Each structure stands twice: as C-alpha cells, then as structure tokens.
CSV table of C-alpha atoms in Angstrom, one decimal:
chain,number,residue,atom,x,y,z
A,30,UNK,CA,208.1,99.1,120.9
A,31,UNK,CA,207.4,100.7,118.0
A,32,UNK,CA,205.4,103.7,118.1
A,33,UNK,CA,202.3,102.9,115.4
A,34,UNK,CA,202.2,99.0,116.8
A,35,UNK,CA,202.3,100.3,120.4
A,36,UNK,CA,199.0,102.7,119.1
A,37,UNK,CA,197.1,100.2,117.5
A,38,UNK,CA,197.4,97.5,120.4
A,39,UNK,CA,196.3,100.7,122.9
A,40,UNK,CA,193.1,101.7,120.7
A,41,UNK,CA,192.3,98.0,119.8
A,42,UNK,CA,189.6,95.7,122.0
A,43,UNK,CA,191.5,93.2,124.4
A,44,UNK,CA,191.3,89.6,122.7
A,45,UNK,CA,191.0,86.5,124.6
A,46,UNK,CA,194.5,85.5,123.5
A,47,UNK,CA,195.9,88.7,125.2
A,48,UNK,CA,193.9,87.8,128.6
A,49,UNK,CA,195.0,84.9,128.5
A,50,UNK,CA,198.6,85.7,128.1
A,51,UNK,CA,198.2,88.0,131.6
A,52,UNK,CA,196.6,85.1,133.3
A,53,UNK,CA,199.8,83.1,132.7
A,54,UNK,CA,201.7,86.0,134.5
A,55,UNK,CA,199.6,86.3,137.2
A,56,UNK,CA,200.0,82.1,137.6
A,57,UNK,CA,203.6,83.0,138.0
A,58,UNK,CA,202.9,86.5,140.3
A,59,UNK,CA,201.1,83.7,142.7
A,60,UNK,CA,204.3,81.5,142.3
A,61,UNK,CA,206.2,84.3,143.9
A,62,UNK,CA,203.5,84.8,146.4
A,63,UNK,CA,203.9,81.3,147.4
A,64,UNK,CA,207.9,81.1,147.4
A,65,UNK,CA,208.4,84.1,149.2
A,66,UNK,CA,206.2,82.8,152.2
A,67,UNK,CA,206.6,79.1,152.3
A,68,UNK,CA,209.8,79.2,154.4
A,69,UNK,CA,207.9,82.2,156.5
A,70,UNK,CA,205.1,79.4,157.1
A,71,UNK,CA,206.8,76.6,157.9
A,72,UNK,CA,210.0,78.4,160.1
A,73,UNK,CA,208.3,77.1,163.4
A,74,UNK,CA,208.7,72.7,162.1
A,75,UNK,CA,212.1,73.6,160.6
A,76,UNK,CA,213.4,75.3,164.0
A,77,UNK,CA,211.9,72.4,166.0
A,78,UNK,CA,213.6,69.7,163.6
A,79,UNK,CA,216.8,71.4,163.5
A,80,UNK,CA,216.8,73.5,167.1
A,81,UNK,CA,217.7,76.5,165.4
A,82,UNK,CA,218.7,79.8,166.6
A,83,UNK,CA,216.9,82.9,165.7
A,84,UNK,CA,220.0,84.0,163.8
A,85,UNK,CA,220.0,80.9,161.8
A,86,UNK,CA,216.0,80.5,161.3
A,87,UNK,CA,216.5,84.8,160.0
A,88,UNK,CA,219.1,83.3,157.3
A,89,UNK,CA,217.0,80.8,156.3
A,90,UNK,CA,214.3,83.6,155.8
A,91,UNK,CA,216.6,85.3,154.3
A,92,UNK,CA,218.4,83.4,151.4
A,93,UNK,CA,215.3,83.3,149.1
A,94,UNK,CA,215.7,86.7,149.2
A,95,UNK,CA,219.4,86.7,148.5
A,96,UNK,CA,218.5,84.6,145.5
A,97,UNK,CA,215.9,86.5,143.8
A,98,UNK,CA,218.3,89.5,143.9
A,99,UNK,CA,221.1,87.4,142.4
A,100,UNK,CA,218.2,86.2,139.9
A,101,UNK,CA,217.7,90.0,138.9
A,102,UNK,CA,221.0,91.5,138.8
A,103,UNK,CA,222.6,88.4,137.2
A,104,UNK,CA,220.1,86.1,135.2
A,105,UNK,CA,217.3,88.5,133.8
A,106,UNK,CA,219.6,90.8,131.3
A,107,UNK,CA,220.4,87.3,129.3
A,108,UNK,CA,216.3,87.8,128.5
A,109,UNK,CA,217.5,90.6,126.2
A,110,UNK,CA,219.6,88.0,124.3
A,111,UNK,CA,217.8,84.6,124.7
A,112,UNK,CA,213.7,86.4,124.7
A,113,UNK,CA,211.8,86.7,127.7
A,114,UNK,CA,209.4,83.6,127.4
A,115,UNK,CA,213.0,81.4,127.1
A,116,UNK,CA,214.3,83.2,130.3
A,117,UNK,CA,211.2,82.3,132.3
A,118,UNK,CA,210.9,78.9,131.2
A,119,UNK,CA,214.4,78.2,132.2
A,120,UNK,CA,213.9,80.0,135.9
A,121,UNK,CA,211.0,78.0,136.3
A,122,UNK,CA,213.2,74.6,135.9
A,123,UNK,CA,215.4,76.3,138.5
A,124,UNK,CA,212.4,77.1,140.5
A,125,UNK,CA,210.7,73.8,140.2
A,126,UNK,CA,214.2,71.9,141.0
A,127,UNK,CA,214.8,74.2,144.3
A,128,UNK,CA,211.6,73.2,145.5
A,129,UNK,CA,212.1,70.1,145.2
A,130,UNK,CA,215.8,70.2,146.9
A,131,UNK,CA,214.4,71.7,149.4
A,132,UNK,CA,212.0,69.3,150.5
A,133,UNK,CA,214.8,67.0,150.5
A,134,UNK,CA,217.2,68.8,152.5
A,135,UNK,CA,219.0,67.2,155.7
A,136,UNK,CA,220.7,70.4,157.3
A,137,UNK,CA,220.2,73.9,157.6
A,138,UNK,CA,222.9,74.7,155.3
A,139,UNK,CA,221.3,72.5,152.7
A,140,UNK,CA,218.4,74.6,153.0
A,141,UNK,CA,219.8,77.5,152.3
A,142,UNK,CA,221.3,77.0,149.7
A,143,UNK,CA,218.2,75.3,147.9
A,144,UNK,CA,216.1,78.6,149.1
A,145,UNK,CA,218.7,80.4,147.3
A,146,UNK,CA,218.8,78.2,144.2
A,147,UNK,CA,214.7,78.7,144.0
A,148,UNK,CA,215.0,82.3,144.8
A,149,UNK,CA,217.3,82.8,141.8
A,150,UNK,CA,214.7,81.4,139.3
A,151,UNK,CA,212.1,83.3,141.1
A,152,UNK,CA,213.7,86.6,140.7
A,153,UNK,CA,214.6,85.8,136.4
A,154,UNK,CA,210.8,84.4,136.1
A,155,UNK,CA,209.8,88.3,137.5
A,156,UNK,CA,211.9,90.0,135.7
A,157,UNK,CA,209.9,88.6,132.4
A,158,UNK,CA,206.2,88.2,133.2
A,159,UNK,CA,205.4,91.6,134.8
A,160,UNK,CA,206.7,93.0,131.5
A,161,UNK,CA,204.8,90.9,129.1
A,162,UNK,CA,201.5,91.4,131.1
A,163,UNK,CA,202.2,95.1,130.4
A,164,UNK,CA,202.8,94.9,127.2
A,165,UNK,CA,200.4,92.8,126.0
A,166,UNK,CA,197.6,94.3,127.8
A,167,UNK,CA,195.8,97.9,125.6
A,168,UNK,CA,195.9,101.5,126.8
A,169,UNK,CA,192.2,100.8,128.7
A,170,UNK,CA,193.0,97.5,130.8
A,171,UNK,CA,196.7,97.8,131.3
A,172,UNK,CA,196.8,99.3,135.0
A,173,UNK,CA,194.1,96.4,135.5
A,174,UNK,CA,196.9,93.9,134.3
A,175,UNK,CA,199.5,95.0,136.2
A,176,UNK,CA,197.1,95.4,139.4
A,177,UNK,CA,196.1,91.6,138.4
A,178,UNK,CA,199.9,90.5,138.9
A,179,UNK,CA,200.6,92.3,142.1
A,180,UNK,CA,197.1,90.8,143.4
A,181,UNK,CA,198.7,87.5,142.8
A,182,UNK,CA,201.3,87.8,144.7
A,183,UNK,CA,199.2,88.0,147.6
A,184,UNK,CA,197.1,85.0,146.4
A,185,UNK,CA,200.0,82.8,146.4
A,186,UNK,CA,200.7,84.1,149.9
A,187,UNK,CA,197.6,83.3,151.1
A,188,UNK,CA,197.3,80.4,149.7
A,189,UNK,CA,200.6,79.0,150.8
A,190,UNK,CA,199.6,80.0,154.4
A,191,UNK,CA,196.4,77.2,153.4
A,192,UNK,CA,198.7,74.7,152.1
A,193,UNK,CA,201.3,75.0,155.2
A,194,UNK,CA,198.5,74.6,157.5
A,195,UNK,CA,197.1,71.3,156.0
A,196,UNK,CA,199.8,69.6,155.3
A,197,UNK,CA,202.3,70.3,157.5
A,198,UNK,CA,199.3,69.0,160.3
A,199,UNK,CA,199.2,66.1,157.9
A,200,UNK,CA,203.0,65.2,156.4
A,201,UNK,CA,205.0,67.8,158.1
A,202,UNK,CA,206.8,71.3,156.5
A,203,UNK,CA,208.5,69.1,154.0
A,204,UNK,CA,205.2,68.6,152.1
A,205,UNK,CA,204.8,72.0,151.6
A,206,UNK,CA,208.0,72.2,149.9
A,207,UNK,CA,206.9,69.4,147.7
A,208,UNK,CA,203.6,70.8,147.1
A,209,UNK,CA,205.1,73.9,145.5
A,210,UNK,CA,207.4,72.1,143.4
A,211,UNK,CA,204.4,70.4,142.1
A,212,UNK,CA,203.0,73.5,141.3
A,213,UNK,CA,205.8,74.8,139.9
A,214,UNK,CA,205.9,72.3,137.6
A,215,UNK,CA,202.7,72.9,136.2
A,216,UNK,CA,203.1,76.1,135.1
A,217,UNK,CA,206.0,74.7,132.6
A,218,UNK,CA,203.3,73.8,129.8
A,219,UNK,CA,201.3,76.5,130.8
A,220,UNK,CA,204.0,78.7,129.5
A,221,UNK,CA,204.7,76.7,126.6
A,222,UNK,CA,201.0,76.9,125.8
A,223,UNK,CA,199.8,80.4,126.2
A,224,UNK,CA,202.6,82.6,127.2
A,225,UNK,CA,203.7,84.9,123.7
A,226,UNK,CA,207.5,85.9,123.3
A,227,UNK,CA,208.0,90.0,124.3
A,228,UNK,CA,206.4,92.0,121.4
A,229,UNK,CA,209.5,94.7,122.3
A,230,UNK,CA,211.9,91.9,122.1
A,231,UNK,CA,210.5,90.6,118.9
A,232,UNK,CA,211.1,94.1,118.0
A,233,UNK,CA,214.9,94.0,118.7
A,234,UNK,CA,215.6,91.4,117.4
A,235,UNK,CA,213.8,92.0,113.9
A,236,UNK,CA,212.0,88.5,114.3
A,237,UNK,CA,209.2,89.6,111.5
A,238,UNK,CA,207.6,85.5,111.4
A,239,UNK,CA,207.1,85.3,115.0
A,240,UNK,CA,206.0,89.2,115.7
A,241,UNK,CA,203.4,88.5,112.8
A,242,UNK,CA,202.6,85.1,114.4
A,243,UNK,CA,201.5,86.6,117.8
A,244,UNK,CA,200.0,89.8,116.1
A,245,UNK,CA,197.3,87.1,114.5
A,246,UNK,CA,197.1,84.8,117.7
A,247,UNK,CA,195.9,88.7,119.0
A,248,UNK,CA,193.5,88.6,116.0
A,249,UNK,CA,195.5,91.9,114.5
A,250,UNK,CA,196.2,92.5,111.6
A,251,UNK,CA,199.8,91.3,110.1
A,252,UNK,CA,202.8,94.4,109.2
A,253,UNK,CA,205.1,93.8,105.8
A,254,UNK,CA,208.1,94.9,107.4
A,255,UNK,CA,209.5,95.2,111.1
A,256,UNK,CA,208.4,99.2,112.7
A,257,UNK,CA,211.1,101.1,113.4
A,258,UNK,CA,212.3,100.6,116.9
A,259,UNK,CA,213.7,104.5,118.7
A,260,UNK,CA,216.4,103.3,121.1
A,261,UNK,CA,215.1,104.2,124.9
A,262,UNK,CA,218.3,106.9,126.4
A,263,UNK,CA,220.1,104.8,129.2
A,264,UNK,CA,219.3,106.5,132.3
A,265,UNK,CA,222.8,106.7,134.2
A,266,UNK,CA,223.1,106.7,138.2
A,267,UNK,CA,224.7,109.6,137.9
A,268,UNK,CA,222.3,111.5,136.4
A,269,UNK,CA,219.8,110.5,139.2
A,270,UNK,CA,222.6,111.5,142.0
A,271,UNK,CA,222.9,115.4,139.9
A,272,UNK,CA,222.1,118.5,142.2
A,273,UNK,CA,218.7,118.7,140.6
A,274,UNK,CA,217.6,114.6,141.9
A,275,UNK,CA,220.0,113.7,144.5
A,276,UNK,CA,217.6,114.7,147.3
A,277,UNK,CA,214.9,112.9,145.8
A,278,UNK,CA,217.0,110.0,144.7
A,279,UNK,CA,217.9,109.3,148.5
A,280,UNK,CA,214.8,110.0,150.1
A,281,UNK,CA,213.6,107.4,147.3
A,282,UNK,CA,216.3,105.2,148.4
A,283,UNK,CA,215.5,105.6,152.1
A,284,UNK,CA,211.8,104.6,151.7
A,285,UNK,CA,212.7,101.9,149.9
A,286,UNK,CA,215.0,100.5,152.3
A,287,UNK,CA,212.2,101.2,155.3
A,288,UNK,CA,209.2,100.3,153.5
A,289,UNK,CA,210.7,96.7,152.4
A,290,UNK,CA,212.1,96.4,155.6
A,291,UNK,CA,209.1,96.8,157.6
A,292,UNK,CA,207.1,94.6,154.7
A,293,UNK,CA,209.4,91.2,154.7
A,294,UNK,CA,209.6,91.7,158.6
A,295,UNK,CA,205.9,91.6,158.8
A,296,UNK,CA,205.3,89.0,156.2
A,297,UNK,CA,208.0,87.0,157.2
A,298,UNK,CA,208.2,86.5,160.9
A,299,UNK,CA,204.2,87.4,161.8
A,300,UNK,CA,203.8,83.2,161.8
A,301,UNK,CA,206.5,82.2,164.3
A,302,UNK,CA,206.4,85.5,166.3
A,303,UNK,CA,202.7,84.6,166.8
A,304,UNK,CA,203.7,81.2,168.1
A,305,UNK,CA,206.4,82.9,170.6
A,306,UNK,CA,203.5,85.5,171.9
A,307,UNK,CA,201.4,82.3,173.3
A,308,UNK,CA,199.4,81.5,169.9
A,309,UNK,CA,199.5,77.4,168.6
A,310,UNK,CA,201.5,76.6,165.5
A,311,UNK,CA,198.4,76.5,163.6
A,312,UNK,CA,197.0,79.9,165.1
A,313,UNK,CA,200.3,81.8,164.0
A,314,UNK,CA,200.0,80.5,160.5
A,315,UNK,CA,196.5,81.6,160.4
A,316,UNK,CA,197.5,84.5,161.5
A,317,UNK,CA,199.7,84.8,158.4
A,318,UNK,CA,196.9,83.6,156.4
A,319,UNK,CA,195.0,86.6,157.2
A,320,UNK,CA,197.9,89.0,156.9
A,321,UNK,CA,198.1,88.2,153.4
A,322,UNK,CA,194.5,87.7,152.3
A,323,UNK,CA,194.1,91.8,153.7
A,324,UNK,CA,197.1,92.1,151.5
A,325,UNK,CA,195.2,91.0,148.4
A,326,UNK,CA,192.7,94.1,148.5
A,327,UNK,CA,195.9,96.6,149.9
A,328,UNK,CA,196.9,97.8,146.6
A,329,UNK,CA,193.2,98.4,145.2
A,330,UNK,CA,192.2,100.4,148.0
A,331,UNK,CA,195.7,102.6,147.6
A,332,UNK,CA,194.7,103.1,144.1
A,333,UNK,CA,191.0,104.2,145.0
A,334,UNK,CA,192.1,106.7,147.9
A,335,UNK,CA,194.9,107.6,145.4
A,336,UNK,CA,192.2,109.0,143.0
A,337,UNK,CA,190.5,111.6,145.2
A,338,UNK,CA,193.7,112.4,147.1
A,339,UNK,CA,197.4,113.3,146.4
A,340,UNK,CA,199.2,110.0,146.8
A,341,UNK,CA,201.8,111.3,148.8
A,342,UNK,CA,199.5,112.1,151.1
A,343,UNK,CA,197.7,109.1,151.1
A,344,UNK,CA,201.5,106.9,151.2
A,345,UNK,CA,202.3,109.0,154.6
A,346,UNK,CA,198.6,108.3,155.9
A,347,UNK,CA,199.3,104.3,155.2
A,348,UNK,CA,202.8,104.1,157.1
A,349,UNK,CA,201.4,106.1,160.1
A,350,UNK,CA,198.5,103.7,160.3
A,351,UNK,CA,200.4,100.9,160.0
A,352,UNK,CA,202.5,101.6,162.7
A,353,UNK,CA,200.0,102.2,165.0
A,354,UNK,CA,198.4,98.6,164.1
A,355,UNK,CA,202.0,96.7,164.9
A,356,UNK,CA,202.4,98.5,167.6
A,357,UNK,CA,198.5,97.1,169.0
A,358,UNK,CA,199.2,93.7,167.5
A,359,UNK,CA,201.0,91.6,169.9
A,360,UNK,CA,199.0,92.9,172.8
A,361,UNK,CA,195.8,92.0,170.9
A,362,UNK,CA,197.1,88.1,171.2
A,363,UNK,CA,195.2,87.5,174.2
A,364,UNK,CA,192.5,88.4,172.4
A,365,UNK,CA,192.2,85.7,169.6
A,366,UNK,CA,189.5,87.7,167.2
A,367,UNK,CA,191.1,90.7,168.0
A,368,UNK,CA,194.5,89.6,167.2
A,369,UNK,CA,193.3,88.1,163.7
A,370,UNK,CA,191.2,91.0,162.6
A,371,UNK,CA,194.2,93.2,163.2
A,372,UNK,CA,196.4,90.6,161.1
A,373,UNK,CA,193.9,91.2,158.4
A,374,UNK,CA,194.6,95.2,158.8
A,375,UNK,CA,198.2,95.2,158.7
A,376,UNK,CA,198.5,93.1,156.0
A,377,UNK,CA,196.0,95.3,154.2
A,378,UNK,CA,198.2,98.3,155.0
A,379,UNK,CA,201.4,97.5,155.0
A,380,UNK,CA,201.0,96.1,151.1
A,381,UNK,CA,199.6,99.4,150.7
A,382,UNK,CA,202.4,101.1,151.2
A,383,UNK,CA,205.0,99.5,149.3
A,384,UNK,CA,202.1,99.3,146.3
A,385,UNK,CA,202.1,102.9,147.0
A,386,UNK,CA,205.9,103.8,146.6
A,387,UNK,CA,206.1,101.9,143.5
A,388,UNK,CA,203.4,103.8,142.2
A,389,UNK,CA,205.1,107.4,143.2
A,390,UNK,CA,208.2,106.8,142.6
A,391,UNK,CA,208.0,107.0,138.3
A,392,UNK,CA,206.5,111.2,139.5
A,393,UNK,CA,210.0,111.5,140.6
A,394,UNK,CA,212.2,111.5,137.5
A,395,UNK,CA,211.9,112.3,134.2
A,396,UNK,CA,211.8,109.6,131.1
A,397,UNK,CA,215.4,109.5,130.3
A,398,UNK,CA,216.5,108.6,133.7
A,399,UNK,CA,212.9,107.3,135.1
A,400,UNK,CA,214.1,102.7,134.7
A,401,UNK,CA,217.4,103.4,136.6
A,402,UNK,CA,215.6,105.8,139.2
A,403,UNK,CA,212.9,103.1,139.9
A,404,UNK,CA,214.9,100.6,139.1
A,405,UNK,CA,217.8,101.8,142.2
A,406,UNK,CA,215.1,102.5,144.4
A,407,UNK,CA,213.9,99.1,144.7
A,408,UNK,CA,217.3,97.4,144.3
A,409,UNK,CA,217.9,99.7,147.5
A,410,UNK,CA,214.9,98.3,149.2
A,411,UNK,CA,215.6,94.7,148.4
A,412,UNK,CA,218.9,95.2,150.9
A,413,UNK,CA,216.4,96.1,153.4
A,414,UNK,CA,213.9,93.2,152.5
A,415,UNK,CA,217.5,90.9,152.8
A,416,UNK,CA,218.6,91.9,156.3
A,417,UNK,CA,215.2,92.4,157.9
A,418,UNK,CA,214.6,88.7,158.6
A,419,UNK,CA,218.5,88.4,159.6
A,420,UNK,CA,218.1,91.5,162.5
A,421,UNK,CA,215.2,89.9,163.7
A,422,UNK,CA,216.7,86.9,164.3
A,423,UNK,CA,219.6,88.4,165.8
A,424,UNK,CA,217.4,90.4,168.5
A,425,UNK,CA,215.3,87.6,169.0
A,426,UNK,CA,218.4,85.7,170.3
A,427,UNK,CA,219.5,88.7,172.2
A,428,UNK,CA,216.5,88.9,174.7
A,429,UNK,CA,214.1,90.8,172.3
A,430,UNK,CA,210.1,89.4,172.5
A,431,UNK,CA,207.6,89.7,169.8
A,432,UNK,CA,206.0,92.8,171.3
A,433,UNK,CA,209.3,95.1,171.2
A,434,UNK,CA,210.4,93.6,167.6
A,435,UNK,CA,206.9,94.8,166.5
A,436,UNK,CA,207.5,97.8,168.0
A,437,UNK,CA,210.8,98.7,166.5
A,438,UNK,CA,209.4,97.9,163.3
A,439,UNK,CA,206.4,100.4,163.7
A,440,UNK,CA,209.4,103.1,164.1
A,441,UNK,CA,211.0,102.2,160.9
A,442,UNK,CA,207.9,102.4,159.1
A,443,UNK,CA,207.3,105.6,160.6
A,444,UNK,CA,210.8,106.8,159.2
A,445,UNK,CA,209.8,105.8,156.0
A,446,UNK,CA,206.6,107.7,156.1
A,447,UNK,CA,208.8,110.4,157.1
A,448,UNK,CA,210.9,109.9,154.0
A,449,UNK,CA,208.0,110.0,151.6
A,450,UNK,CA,206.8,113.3,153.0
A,451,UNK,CA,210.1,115.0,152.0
A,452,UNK,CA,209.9,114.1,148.5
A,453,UNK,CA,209.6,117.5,147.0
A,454,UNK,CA,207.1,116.9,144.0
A,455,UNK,CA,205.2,119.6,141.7
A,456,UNK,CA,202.2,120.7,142.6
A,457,UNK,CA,201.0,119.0,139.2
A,458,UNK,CA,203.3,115.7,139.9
A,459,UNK,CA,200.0,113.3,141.7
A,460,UNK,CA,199.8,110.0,140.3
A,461,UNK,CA,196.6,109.6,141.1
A,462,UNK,CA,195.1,106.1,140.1
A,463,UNK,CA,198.5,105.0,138.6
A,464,UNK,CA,198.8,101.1,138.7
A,465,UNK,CA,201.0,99.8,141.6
A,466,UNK,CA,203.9,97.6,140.3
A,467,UNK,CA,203.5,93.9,140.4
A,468,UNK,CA,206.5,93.0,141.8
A,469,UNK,CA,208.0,93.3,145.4
C-alpha cells in the first residue's frame, strides 16, 4: 500500500464503516469455524448410516482439508487479478453449493468429494478476508482485528457443535449440512453490502474511482492521483533454505507439521473418540462444544502471557501443558465434569499454541523473505492437519482405543514444543503481544 495512505489510515480514528468491514470478516472467520467442524460433529450419524471404517470416516475428516489447501494454492492468486472481494464472493457460491451437496449425498464417496468442493471455497474465502480485516483496520486496533478473526473461528466451532447437537437429535447429521448452507448463503449480501474491495489491490491495479469511493465510505479525505505503489521483494524458498535460515526454516517447518497435527487431531476426532470411550452421542459432541468454546479465549490469553514473558517460552510452556491434559483426558471420562472441564482446557491450550507459532514465526526472517517463510511454514503444517485425521483412522482400525491415540498425540505435541525451543532467536527477537494470525 502506499506508504503516506498506509500513514494516514494508521494515525486516523477507526470509522464505523471500517468496523464494519472487519465484522464481515469475522462472519466469514466463523464460517470456517463451522466448516472445518461440522463433518468432526456429525462423524458418529455418518459412520452409523454408512458402517464406515475408521480409515474411511479419517478421509472423510480429511477431504475438507484437502480442499481448502487446493482452495489456497490454486484459487486465491486469481484474487490478485479478479480483486479480493470478487474472489470471496465467488468461494462463498462454491461454499454455499458444497454444503448443500453435502446434505444431499448418498455414499461416502459423494461426501467426499462435496467436503472437498466446500473446502476449496473455504480456503479462497481465507485467503481474502484475513487480509482486508488487516488492512482496513488503523495502526491502534489492528492486532484487535486480526485477534477478532481468529476468535471467530472458534465461534463457528462452537457454535457448530450447538447446531449438530440440536438438530441432528431433531432431523439427523444431514440438517446440519443444510443449516450451514443456509448460513452460507447469508453471508452473500452481507458481502455485497459492507465488505470494501482490497485498498492494496485498488492500489495495483490503479482503480483511482473506487480507491476514492472507499476512502469516503471511511470518511477520509479523497487523493487526486493514485500513491505510488514500492513493489514488495519476492521472498524465494531458497533464500529461506540459505546457511544463515535453513535451521530455523525446518524447525519452523517441523512445528508446523506437529502443532497442526496435534490441533486437527484434537478438534477433529475429540467428538467420536468420546463416544468410543463410553460417553453418549450427545455427550461427545458436548464435549467438542467445550473444546472449542476454551478455544475462543486460547489466543487472548497467549497474547497476555506473551507480554510479560518471551513467547518462546511461553509457546514451549503451552505444548508441555497440553500434553499432559490429553494424556489425563480419556481417563477423566468416567468422570463426566471432570472430563468436560478438561475438554474446556485443551481446547484452550491447544489453540494457544498454534496462535502462538503464527505469532513467532514473522521473528524468524527478515522482510524480504518474511510471506514465503510464514507462508511455507504453514503450508507445511496443513500436510500435517491433512493426514492427522487419516492416521487416526488408520490406528483406530488397527486395535488402537481413544486413550493410546490421545496419548500418541501428547508425544507429538511434545516434539513440537521441542521444535520451538530450538529456534535460535536474538535476544532482542520477542514478539511480545504480536497478534496471532486468524487463519489455521
């Protein structure tokens, strides 16, 4: 963005235009909340319906995944051609019909590939909104935005563990589906009402009308001519595998792949591995509930700790505890209380620590190489978000019960604590208080 525009939006008062820009991007954080669960939540009427295997119920839990990756590498850079606001209105008609598919599916296979279909718009509809939240938000209240969107993620989480449990009671897991193509749906005009085009890629593409257009809407005042845009230096993966990175870069890439692993495990199969430790349908889902609702105050306690403490620190601190937690959870079952109170704790710590990588990550590398840096790191870790549901599955058919799946997860969090604490930082190099990305 162009350096004096990029000043004056920092120094000037937040407008009620500009919140409301953010709340739209939080609406659609909460839609990934919600997708990203909803086949988590209702995994224990599709197996029943379908007499899945665990191998086939872990692809399942995996092929939203798969999509939103495709969604990112594939979809999101036409956003640099078509504008950001386009891209997510088109991925939410992706979204919305995916949904919709897959409350109609008839097979497995049909599933699938309508949770990939849905995942894919997911993944372009991210790629646009945690950016405009950012840049739309001034110097004071933009770590609050972005802390907004990765609150809403856990929202729609929790929210979809509310939904599931009503009506899939009520109408079954198909419902629940439908529900969130409803909702989907609704965010369409809620876009087209409120949500501004990219100031940066107004800036691109020299669009003076509109970048003057949403300047006003922001109650600022208009520019004459378009600000001269400085071209970012590509960071190349190269650069971030040199002598000088490449220990950092795959420690990065290591905690990445454990941290996401351990988080979509946890998220993911808490529900139905609740129901295989003795729990009812309905108790496992509220167990998910809960996971997710501690979730929701994760990051913000990450950031507070952060401030008084090294981050680093703090990151190792989370994983360790976390650990511990799975390790007491399934034993905790026969407990009911117990068992939900600790759902409540893992889910506040294990979003903490992927909140926390994102947010020490950036102290790694310098600017010119700092996007593709963060950028490989968490395309790293969505491998190990992919294949975590899939190797659960797989051990769950092989003999494996809830307690030792927990358990092997614990040590791959561990590992990944382990990873953080050999990133080799300056002393000078905390991120204390830095905003946790949005997105997972």
């Amino acid at each position: 963005m162009g350096v004096n525009l990029r000043e004056r939006i920092d120094a000037a008062p937040m407008s009620r235009f500009q919140w409301s820009a953010i709340a739209v991007c939080v609406l659609l954080n909460v839609l990934d909340g919600y997708d990203v669960l909803v086949m988590a939540f209702t995994a224990t009427g599709v197996s029943a319906e379908w007499r899945l295997t665990g191998t086939e119920l872990g692809l399942l839990l995996s092929a939203g995944l798969v999509g939103m990756a495709l969604g990112s590498l594939f979809l999101a850079p036409f956003a640099d051609k078509v504008g950001r606001r386009a891209m997510i209105l088109l991925c939410l008609v992706l979204a919305t019909t995916g949904m919709g598919l897959s409350a109609l599916s008839q097979s497995a296979v049909q599933l699938g590939l309508t949770r990939v279909l849905t995942g894919v718009g997911i993944g372009g509809i991210l790629a646009g909104s945690n950016v405009i939240s950012a840049e739309y938000a001034n110097r004071r209240w933009r770590s609050l935005a972005v802390s907004l969107n990765s609150t809403g993620y856990a929202i729609g989480a929790t929210g979809g563990g509310i939904v599931a449990a009503v009506l899939q009671s009520t109408s079954g897991w198909r419902a629940v589906f439908a529900f969130g193509a409803a909702a989907t749906a609704l965010l369409i005009p809620a876009v087209l009402w409120r949500l501004p085009e990219s100031l940066d890629f107004l800036l691109t593409q020299r669009s003076l009308e509109r970048l003057n257009r949403s300047l006003a809407a922001m109650k600022h005042p208009q520019v004459e001519a378009m600000p001269e845009v400085v071209p970012a230096p590509a960071g190349k993966v190269r650069q971030i595998l040199a002598p000088g990175l490449r220990r950092n870069t795959l420690l990065t890439w290591a905690g990445f792949f454990m941290l996401m692993f351990a988080f979509y495990f946890v998220t993911t199969w808490t529900p139905k591995l609740l129901v295989q430790a003795g729990l009812a349908a309905d108790q496992g889902i509220t167990g998910g509930v809960l996971l997710n609702l501690g979730g929701i105050f994760g990051s913000t306690l990450i950031g507070l700790l952060a401030a008084r403490f090294a981050l680093k620190r703090v990151l190792v601190a989370y994983t360790v505890v976390t650990a511990a937690l799975l390790l007491a959870f399934v034993p905790a079952t026969s407990a009911l209380a117990a068992a939900f109170a600790l759902g409540a704790l893992i889910g506040l710590f294990v979003n903490g620590c992927v909140a926390g990588l994102y947010a020490l990550t950036p102290a790694i590398y310098d600017a010119p190489v700092r996007a593709t840096g963060v950028g490989w790191g968490i395309g790293i870790g969505r491998i190990g978000a992919i294949i975590s549901p899939v190797v659960a599955g797989r051990l769950l058919d092989a003999g494996w019960g809830p307690g030792q799946l927990f358990a092997l997860v614990s040590g791959v969090l561990v590992l990944g604590g382990l990873a953080v604490h050999a990133f080799r930082l300056s002393p000078s190099e905390n991120p204390a208080g830095r905003a946790p990305a949005a997105s997972r």
